[in-house]
mmCIF file of C-alpha atoms in Angstrom:
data_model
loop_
_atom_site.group_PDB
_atom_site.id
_atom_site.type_symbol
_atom_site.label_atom_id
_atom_site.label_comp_id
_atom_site.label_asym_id
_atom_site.label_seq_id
_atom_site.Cartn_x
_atom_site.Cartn_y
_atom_site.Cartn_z
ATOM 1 C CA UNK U 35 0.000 0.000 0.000
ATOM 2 C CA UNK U 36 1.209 3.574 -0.874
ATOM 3 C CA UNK U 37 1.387 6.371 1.798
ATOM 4 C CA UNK U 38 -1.377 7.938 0.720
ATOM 5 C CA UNK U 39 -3.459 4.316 0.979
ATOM 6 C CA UNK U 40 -2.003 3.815 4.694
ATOM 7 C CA UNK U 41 -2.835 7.703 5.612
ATOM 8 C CA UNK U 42 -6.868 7.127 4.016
ATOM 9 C CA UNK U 43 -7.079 3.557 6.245
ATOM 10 C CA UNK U 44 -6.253 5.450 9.478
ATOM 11 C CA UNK U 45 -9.113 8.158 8.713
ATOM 12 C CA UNK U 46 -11.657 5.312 8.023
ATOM 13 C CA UNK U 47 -10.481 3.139 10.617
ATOM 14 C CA UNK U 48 -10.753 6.051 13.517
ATOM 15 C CA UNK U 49 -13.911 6.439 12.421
ATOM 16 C CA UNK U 50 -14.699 3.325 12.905
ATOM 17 C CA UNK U 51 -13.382 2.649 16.102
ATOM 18 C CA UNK U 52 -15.220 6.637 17.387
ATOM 19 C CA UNK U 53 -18.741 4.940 15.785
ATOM 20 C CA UNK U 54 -17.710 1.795 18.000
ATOM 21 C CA UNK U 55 -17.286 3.224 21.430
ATOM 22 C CA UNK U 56 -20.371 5.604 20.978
ATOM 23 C CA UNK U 57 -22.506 2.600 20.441
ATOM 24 C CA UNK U 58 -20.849 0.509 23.136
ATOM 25 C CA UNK U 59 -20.438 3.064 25.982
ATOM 26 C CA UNK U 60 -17.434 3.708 28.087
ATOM 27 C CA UNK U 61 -18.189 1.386 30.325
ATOM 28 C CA UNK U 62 -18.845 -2.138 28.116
ATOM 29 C CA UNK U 63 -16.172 -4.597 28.405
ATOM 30 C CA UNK U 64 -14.071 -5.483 26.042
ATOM 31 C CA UNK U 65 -13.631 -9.344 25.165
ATOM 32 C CA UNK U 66 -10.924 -8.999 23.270
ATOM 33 C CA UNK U 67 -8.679 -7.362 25.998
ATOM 34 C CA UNK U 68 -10.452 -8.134 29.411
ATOM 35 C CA UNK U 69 -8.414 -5.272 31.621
ATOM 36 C CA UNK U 70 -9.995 -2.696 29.631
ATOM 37 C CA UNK U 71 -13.427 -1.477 29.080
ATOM 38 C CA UNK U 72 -14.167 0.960 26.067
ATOM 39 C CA UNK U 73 -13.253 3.989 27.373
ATOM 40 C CA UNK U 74 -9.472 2.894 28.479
ATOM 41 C CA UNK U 75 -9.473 1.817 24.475
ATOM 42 C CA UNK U 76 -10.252 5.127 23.359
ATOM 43 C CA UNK U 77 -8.316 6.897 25.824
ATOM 44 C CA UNK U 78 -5.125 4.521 24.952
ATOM 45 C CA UNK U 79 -5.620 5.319 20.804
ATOM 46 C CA UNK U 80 -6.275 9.129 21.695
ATOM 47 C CA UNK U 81 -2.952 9.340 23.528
ATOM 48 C CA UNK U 82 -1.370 7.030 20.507
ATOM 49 C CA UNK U 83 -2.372 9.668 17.960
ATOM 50 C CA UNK U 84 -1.342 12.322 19.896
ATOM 51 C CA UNK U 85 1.994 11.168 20.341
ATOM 52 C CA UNK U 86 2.600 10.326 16.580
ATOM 53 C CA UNK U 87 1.412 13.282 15.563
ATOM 54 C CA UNK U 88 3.729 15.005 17.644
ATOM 55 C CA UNK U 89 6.580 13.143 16.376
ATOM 56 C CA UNK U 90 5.939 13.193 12.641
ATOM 57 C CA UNK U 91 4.488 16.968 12.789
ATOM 58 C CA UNK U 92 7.809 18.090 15.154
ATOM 59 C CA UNK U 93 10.334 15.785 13.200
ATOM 60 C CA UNK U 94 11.246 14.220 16.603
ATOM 61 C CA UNK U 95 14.502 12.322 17.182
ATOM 62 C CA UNK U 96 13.591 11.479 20.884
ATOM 63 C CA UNK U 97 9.986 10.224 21.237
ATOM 64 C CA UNK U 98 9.834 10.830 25.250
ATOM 65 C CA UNK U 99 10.004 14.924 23.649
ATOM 66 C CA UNK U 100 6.359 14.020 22.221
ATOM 67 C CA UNK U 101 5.261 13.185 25.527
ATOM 68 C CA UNK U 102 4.336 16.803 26.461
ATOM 69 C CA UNK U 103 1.634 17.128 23.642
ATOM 70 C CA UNK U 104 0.088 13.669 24.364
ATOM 71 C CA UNK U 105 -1.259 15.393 27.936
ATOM 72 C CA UNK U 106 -4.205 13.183 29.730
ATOM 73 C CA UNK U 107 -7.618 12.117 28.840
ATOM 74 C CA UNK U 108 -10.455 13.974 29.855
ATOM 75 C CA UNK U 109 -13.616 12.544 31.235
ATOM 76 C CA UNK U 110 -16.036 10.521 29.523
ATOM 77 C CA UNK U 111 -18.510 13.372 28.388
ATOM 78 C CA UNK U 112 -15.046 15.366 26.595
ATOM 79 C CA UNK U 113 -13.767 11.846 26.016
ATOM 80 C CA UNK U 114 -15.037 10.963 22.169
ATOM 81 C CA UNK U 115 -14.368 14.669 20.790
ATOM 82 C CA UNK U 116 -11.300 14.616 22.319
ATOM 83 C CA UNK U 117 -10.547 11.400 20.341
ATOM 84 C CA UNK U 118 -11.907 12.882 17.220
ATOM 85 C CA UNK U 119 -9.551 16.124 17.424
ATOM 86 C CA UNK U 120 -6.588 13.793 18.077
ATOM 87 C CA UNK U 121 -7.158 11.570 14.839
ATOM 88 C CA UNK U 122 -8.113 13.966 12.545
ATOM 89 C CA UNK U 123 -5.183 15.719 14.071
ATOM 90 C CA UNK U 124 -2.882 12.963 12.906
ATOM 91 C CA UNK U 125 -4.317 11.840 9.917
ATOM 92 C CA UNK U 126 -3.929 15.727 8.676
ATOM 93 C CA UNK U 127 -0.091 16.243 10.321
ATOM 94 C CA UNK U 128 0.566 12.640 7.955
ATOM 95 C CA UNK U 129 -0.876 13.706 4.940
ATOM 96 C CA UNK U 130 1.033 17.077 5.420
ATOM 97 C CA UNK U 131 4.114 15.679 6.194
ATOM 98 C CA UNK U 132 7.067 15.787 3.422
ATOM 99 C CA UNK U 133 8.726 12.196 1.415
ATOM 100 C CA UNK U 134 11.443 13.109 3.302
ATOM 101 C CA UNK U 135 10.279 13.441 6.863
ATOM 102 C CA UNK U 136 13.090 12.596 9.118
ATOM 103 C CA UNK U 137 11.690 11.799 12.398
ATOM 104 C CA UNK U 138 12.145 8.233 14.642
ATOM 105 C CA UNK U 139 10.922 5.016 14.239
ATOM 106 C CA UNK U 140 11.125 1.740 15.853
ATOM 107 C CA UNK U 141 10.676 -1.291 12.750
ATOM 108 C CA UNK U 142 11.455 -1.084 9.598
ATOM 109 C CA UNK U 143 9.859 0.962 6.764
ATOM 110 C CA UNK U 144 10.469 2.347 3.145
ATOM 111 C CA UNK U 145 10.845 5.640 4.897
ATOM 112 C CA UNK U 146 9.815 7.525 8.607
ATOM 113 C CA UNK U 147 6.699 8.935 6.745
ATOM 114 C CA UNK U 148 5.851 5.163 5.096
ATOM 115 C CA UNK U 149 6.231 3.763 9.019
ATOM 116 C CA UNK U 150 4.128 6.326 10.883
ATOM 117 C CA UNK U 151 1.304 5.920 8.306
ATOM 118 C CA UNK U 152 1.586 2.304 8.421
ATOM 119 C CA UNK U 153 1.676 1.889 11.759
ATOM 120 C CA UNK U 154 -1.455 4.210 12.723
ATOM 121 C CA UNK U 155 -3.347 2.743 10.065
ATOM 122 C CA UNK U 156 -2.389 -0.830 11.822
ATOM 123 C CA UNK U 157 -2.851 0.076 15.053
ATOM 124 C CA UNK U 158 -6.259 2.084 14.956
ATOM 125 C CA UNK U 159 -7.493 -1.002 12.546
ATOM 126 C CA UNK U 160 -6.592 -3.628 15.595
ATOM 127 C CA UNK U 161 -8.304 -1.209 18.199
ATOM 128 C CA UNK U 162 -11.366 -0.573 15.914
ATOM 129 C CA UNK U 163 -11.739 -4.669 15.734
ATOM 130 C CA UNK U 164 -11.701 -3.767 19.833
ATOM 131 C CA UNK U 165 -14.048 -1.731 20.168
ATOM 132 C CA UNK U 166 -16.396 -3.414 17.616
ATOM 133 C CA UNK U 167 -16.143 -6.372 19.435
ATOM 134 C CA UNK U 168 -17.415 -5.055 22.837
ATOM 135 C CA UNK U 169 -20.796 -4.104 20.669
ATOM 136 C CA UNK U 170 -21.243 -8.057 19.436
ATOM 137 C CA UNK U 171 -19.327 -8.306 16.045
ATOM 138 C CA UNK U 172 -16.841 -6.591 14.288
ATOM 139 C CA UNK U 173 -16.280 -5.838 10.633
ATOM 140 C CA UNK U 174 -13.084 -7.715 8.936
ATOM 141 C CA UNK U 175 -9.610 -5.469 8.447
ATOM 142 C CA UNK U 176 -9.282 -4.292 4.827
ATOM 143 C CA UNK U 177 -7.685 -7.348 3.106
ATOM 144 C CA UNK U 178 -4.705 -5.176 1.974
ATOM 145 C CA UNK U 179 -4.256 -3.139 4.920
ATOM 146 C CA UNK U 180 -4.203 -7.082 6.983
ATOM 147 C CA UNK U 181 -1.566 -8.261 4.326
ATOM 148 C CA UNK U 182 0.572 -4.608 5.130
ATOM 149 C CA UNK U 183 0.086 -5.742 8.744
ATOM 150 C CA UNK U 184 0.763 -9.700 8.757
ATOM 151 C CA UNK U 185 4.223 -8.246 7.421
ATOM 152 C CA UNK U 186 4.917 -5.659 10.029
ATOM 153 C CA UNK U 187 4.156 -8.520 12.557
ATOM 154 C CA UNK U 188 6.413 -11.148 11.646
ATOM 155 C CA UNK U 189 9.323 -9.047 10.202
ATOM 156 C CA UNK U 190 9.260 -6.387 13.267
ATOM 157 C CA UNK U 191 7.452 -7.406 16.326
ATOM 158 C CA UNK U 192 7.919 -10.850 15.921
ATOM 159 C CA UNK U 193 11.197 -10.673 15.507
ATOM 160 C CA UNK U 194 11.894 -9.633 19.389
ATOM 161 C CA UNK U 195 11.356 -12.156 21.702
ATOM 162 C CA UNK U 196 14.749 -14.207 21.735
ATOM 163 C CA UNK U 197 13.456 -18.183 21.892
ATOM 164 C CA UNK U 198 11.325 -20.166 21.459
ATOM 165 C CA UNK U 199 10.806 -24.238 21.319
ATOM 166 C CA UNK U 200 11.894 -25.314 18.207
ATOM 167 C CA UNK U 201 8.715 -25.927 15.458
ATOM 168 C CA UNK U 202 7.216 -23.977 12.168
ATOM 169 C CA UNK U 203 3.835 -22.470 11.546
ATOM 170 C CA UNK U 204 2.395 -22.028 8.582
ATOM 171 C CA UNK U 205 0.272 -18.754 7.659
ATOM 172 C CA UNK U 206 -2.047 -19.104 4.794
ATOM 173 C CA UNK U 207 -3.720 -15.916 4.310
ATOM 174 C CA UNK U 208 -6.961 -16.392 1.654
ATOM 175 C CA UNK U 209 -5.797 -12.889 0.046
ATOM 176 C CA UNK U 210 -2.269 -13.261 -0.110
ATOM 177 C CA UNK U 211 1.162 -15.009 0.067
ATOM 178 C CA UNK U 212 1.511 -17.658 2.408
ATOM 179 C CA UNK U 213 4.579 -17.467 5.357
ATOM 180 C CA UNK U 214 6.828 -19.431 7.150
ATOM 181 C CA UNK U 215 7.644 -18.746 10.729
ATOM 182 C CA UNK U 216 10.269 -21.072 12.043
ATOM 183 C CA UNK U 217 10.573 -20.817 15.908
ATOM 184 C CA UNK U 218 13.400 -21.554 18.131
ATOM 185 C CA UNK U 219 16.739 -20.359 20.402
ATOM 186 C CA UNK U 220 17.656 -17.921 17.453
ATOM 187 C CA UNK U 221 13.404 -16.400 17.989
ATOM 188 C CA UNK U 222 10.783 -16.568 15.092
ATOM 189 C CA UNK U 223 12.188 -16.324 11.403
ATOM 190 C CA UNK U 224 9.565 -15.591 9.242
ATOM 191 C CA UNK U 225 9.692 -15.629 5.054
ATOM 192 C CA UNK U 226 6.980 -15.529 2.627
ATOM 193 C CA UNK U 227 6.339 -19.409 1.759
ATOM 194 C CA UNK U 228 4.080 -19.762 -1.246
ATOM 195 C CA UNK U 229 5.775 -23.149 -2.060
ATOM 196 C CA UNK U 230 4.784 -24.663 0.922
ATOM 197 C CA UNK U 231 7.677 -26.498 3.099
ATOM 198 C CA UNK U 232 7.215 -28.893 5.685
ATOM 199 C CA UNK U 233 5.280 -27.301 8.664
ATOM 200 C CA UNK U 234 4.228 -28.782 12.384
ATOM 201 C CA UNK U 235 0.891 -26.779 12.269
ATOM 202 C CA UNK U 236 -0.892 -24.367 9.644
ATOM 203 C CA UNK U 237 -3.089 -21.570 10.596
ATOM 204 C CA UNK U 238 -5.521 -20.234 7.368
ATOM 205 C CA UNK U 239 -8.335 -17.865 6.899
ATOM 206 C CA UNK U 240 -9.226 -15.340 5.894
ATOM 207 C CA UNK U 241 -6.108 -12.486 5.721
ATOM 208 C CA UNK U 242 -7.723 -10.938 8.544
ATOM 209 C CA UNK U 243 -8.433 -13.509 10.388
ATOM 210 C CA UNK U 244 -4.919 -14.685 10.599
ATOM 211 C CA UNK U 245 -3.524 -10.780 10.993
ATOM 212 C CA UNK U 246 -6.071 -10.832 14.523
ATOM 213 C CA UNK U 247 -4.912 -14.199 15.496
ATOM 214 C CA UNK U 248 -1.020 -13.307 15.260
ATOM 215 C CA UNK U 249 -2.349 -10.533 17.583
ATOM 216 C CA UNK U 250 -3.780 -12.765 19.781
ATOM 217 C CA UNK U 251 -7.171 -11.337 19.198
ATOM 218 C CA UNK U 252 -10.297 -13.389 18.638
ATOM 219 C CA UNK U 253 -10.341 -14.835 15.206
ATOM 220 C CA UNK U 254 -11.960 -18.305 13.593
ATOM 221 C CA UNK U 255 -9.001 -19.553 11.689
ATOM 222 C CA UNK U 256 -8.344 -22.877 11.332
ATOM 223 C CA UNK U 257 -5.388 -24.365 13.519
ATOM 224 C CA UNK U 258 -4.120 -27.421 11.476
ATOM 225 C CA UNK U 259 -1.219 -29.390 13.144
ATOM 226 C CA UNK U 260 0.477 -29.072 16.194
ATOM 227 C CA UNK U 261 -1.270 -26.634 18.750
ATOM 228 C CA UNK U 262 0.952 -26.497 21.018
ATOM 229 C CA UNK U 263 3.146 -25.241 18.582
ATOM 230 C CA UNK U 264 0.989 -22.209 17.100
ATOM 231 C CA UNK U 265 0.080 -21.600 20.828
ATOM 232 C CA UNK U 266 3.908 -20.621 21.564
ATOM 233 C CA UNK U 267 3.009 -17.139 19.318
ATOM 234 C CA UNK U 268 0.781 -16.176 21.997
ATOM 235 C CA UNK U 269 3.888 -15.300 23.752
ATOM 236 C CA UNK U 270 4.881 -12.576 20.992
ATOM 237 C CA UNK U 271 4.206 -9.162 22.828
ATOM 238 C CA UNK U 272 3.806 -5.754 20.645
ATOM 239 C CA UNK U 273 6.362 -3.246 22.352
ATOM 240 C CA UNK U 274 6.515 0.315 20.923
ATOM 241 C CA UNK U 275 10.818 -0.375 21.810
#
């Protein structure tokens, strides 16, 4: 997905996740993450967007200097327009931003601007899934935007905790390439796989279905194989360092 793609996902998908907690109220439960309720969801993206906004519209080396503008959450009757103003804040500071915005990061990317977009777009999609959830069902992640995503996970996050016991999963996304993640002392190696190597357990839906289940979010795929082997990704924790 281009910039521009990644930058028009985040609007939609804050919208989503705004139309979400409105429906729900602040106080419903959330199923997928069972410490929160809906507003600690929207209070935790609202602070999110804040903070990358501050670091892509400041061109900050140092993100603990964004930590001024991300300030605290009001209470729950200023709680959804404060949301609002912070994403539309962001999604307007991203598409403003220049090629060559030189700001920090924490994975991998084509370029600060291409990460920042990505990553917003990725992480408001997860938390809109959230807060959809808490109201009975939630909509699937744009195919695309899941495939962008299934990358970022095993390429960046997955990549950071150290071991594992030794085994391979094997993603098959409907949508899009297959992967390999081979687990053990050296961590999780992943590679696209569309050839299909030997595997001790194969997890396949939909592309977002297996995007939620690498983030341990409730998702029907099908778990072929081994289970105690896929289960050893439940382990894989998304850091922001």
């Amino acid at each position: 997905m281009q910039v521009s793609e990644l930058i028009d996902a985040l609007e939609v998908e804050g919208a989503g996740l705004a139309s979400a907690a409105d429906f729900a109220g602040w106080e419903a439960s959330l199923p997928s993450c069972p410490d929160w309720c809906v507003r600690d969801l929207v209070a935790h993206v609202g602070e999110v967007h804040r903070w990358a906004a501050a670091i892509v519209g400041r061109a900050l080396s140092c993100p603990e200097d964004a930590e001024a503008d991300v300030g605290t959450a009001p209470a729950a009757a200023d709680l959804l327009d404060w949301y609002v103003d912070g994403h539309a804040a962001l999604v307007h500071t991203l598409r403003a931003a220049p090629e060559d915005l030189d700001a920090w990061t924490f994975l991998a990317a084509p370029s600060p601007l291409a990460f920042w977009a990505r990553r917003q777009a990725l992480e408001t999609a997860v938390h809109r899934v959230d807060g959809e959830l808490a109201t009975g069902a939630a909509a699937p992640i744009d195919s695309a935007l899941a495939s962008v995503g299934i990358e970022e996970m095993l390429t960046g996050f997955g990549r950071r905790r150290r071991e594992f016991a030794p085994g391979v999963i094997r993603l098959e996304p409907s949508e899009t390439t297959a992967w390999q993640i081979t687990l053990g002392p050296q961590g999780a190696v992943s590679e696209p796989d569309p050839a299909g190597t030997p595997r001790d357990v194969t997890i396949s839906g939909t592309t977002s279905d297996v995007y939620l289940w690498l983030w341990n979010r409730p998702s029907p795929v099908r778990i072929e194989g081994d289970e105690d082997v896929a289960r050893q990704w439940a382990s894989v924790r998304v850091r922001w360092s």
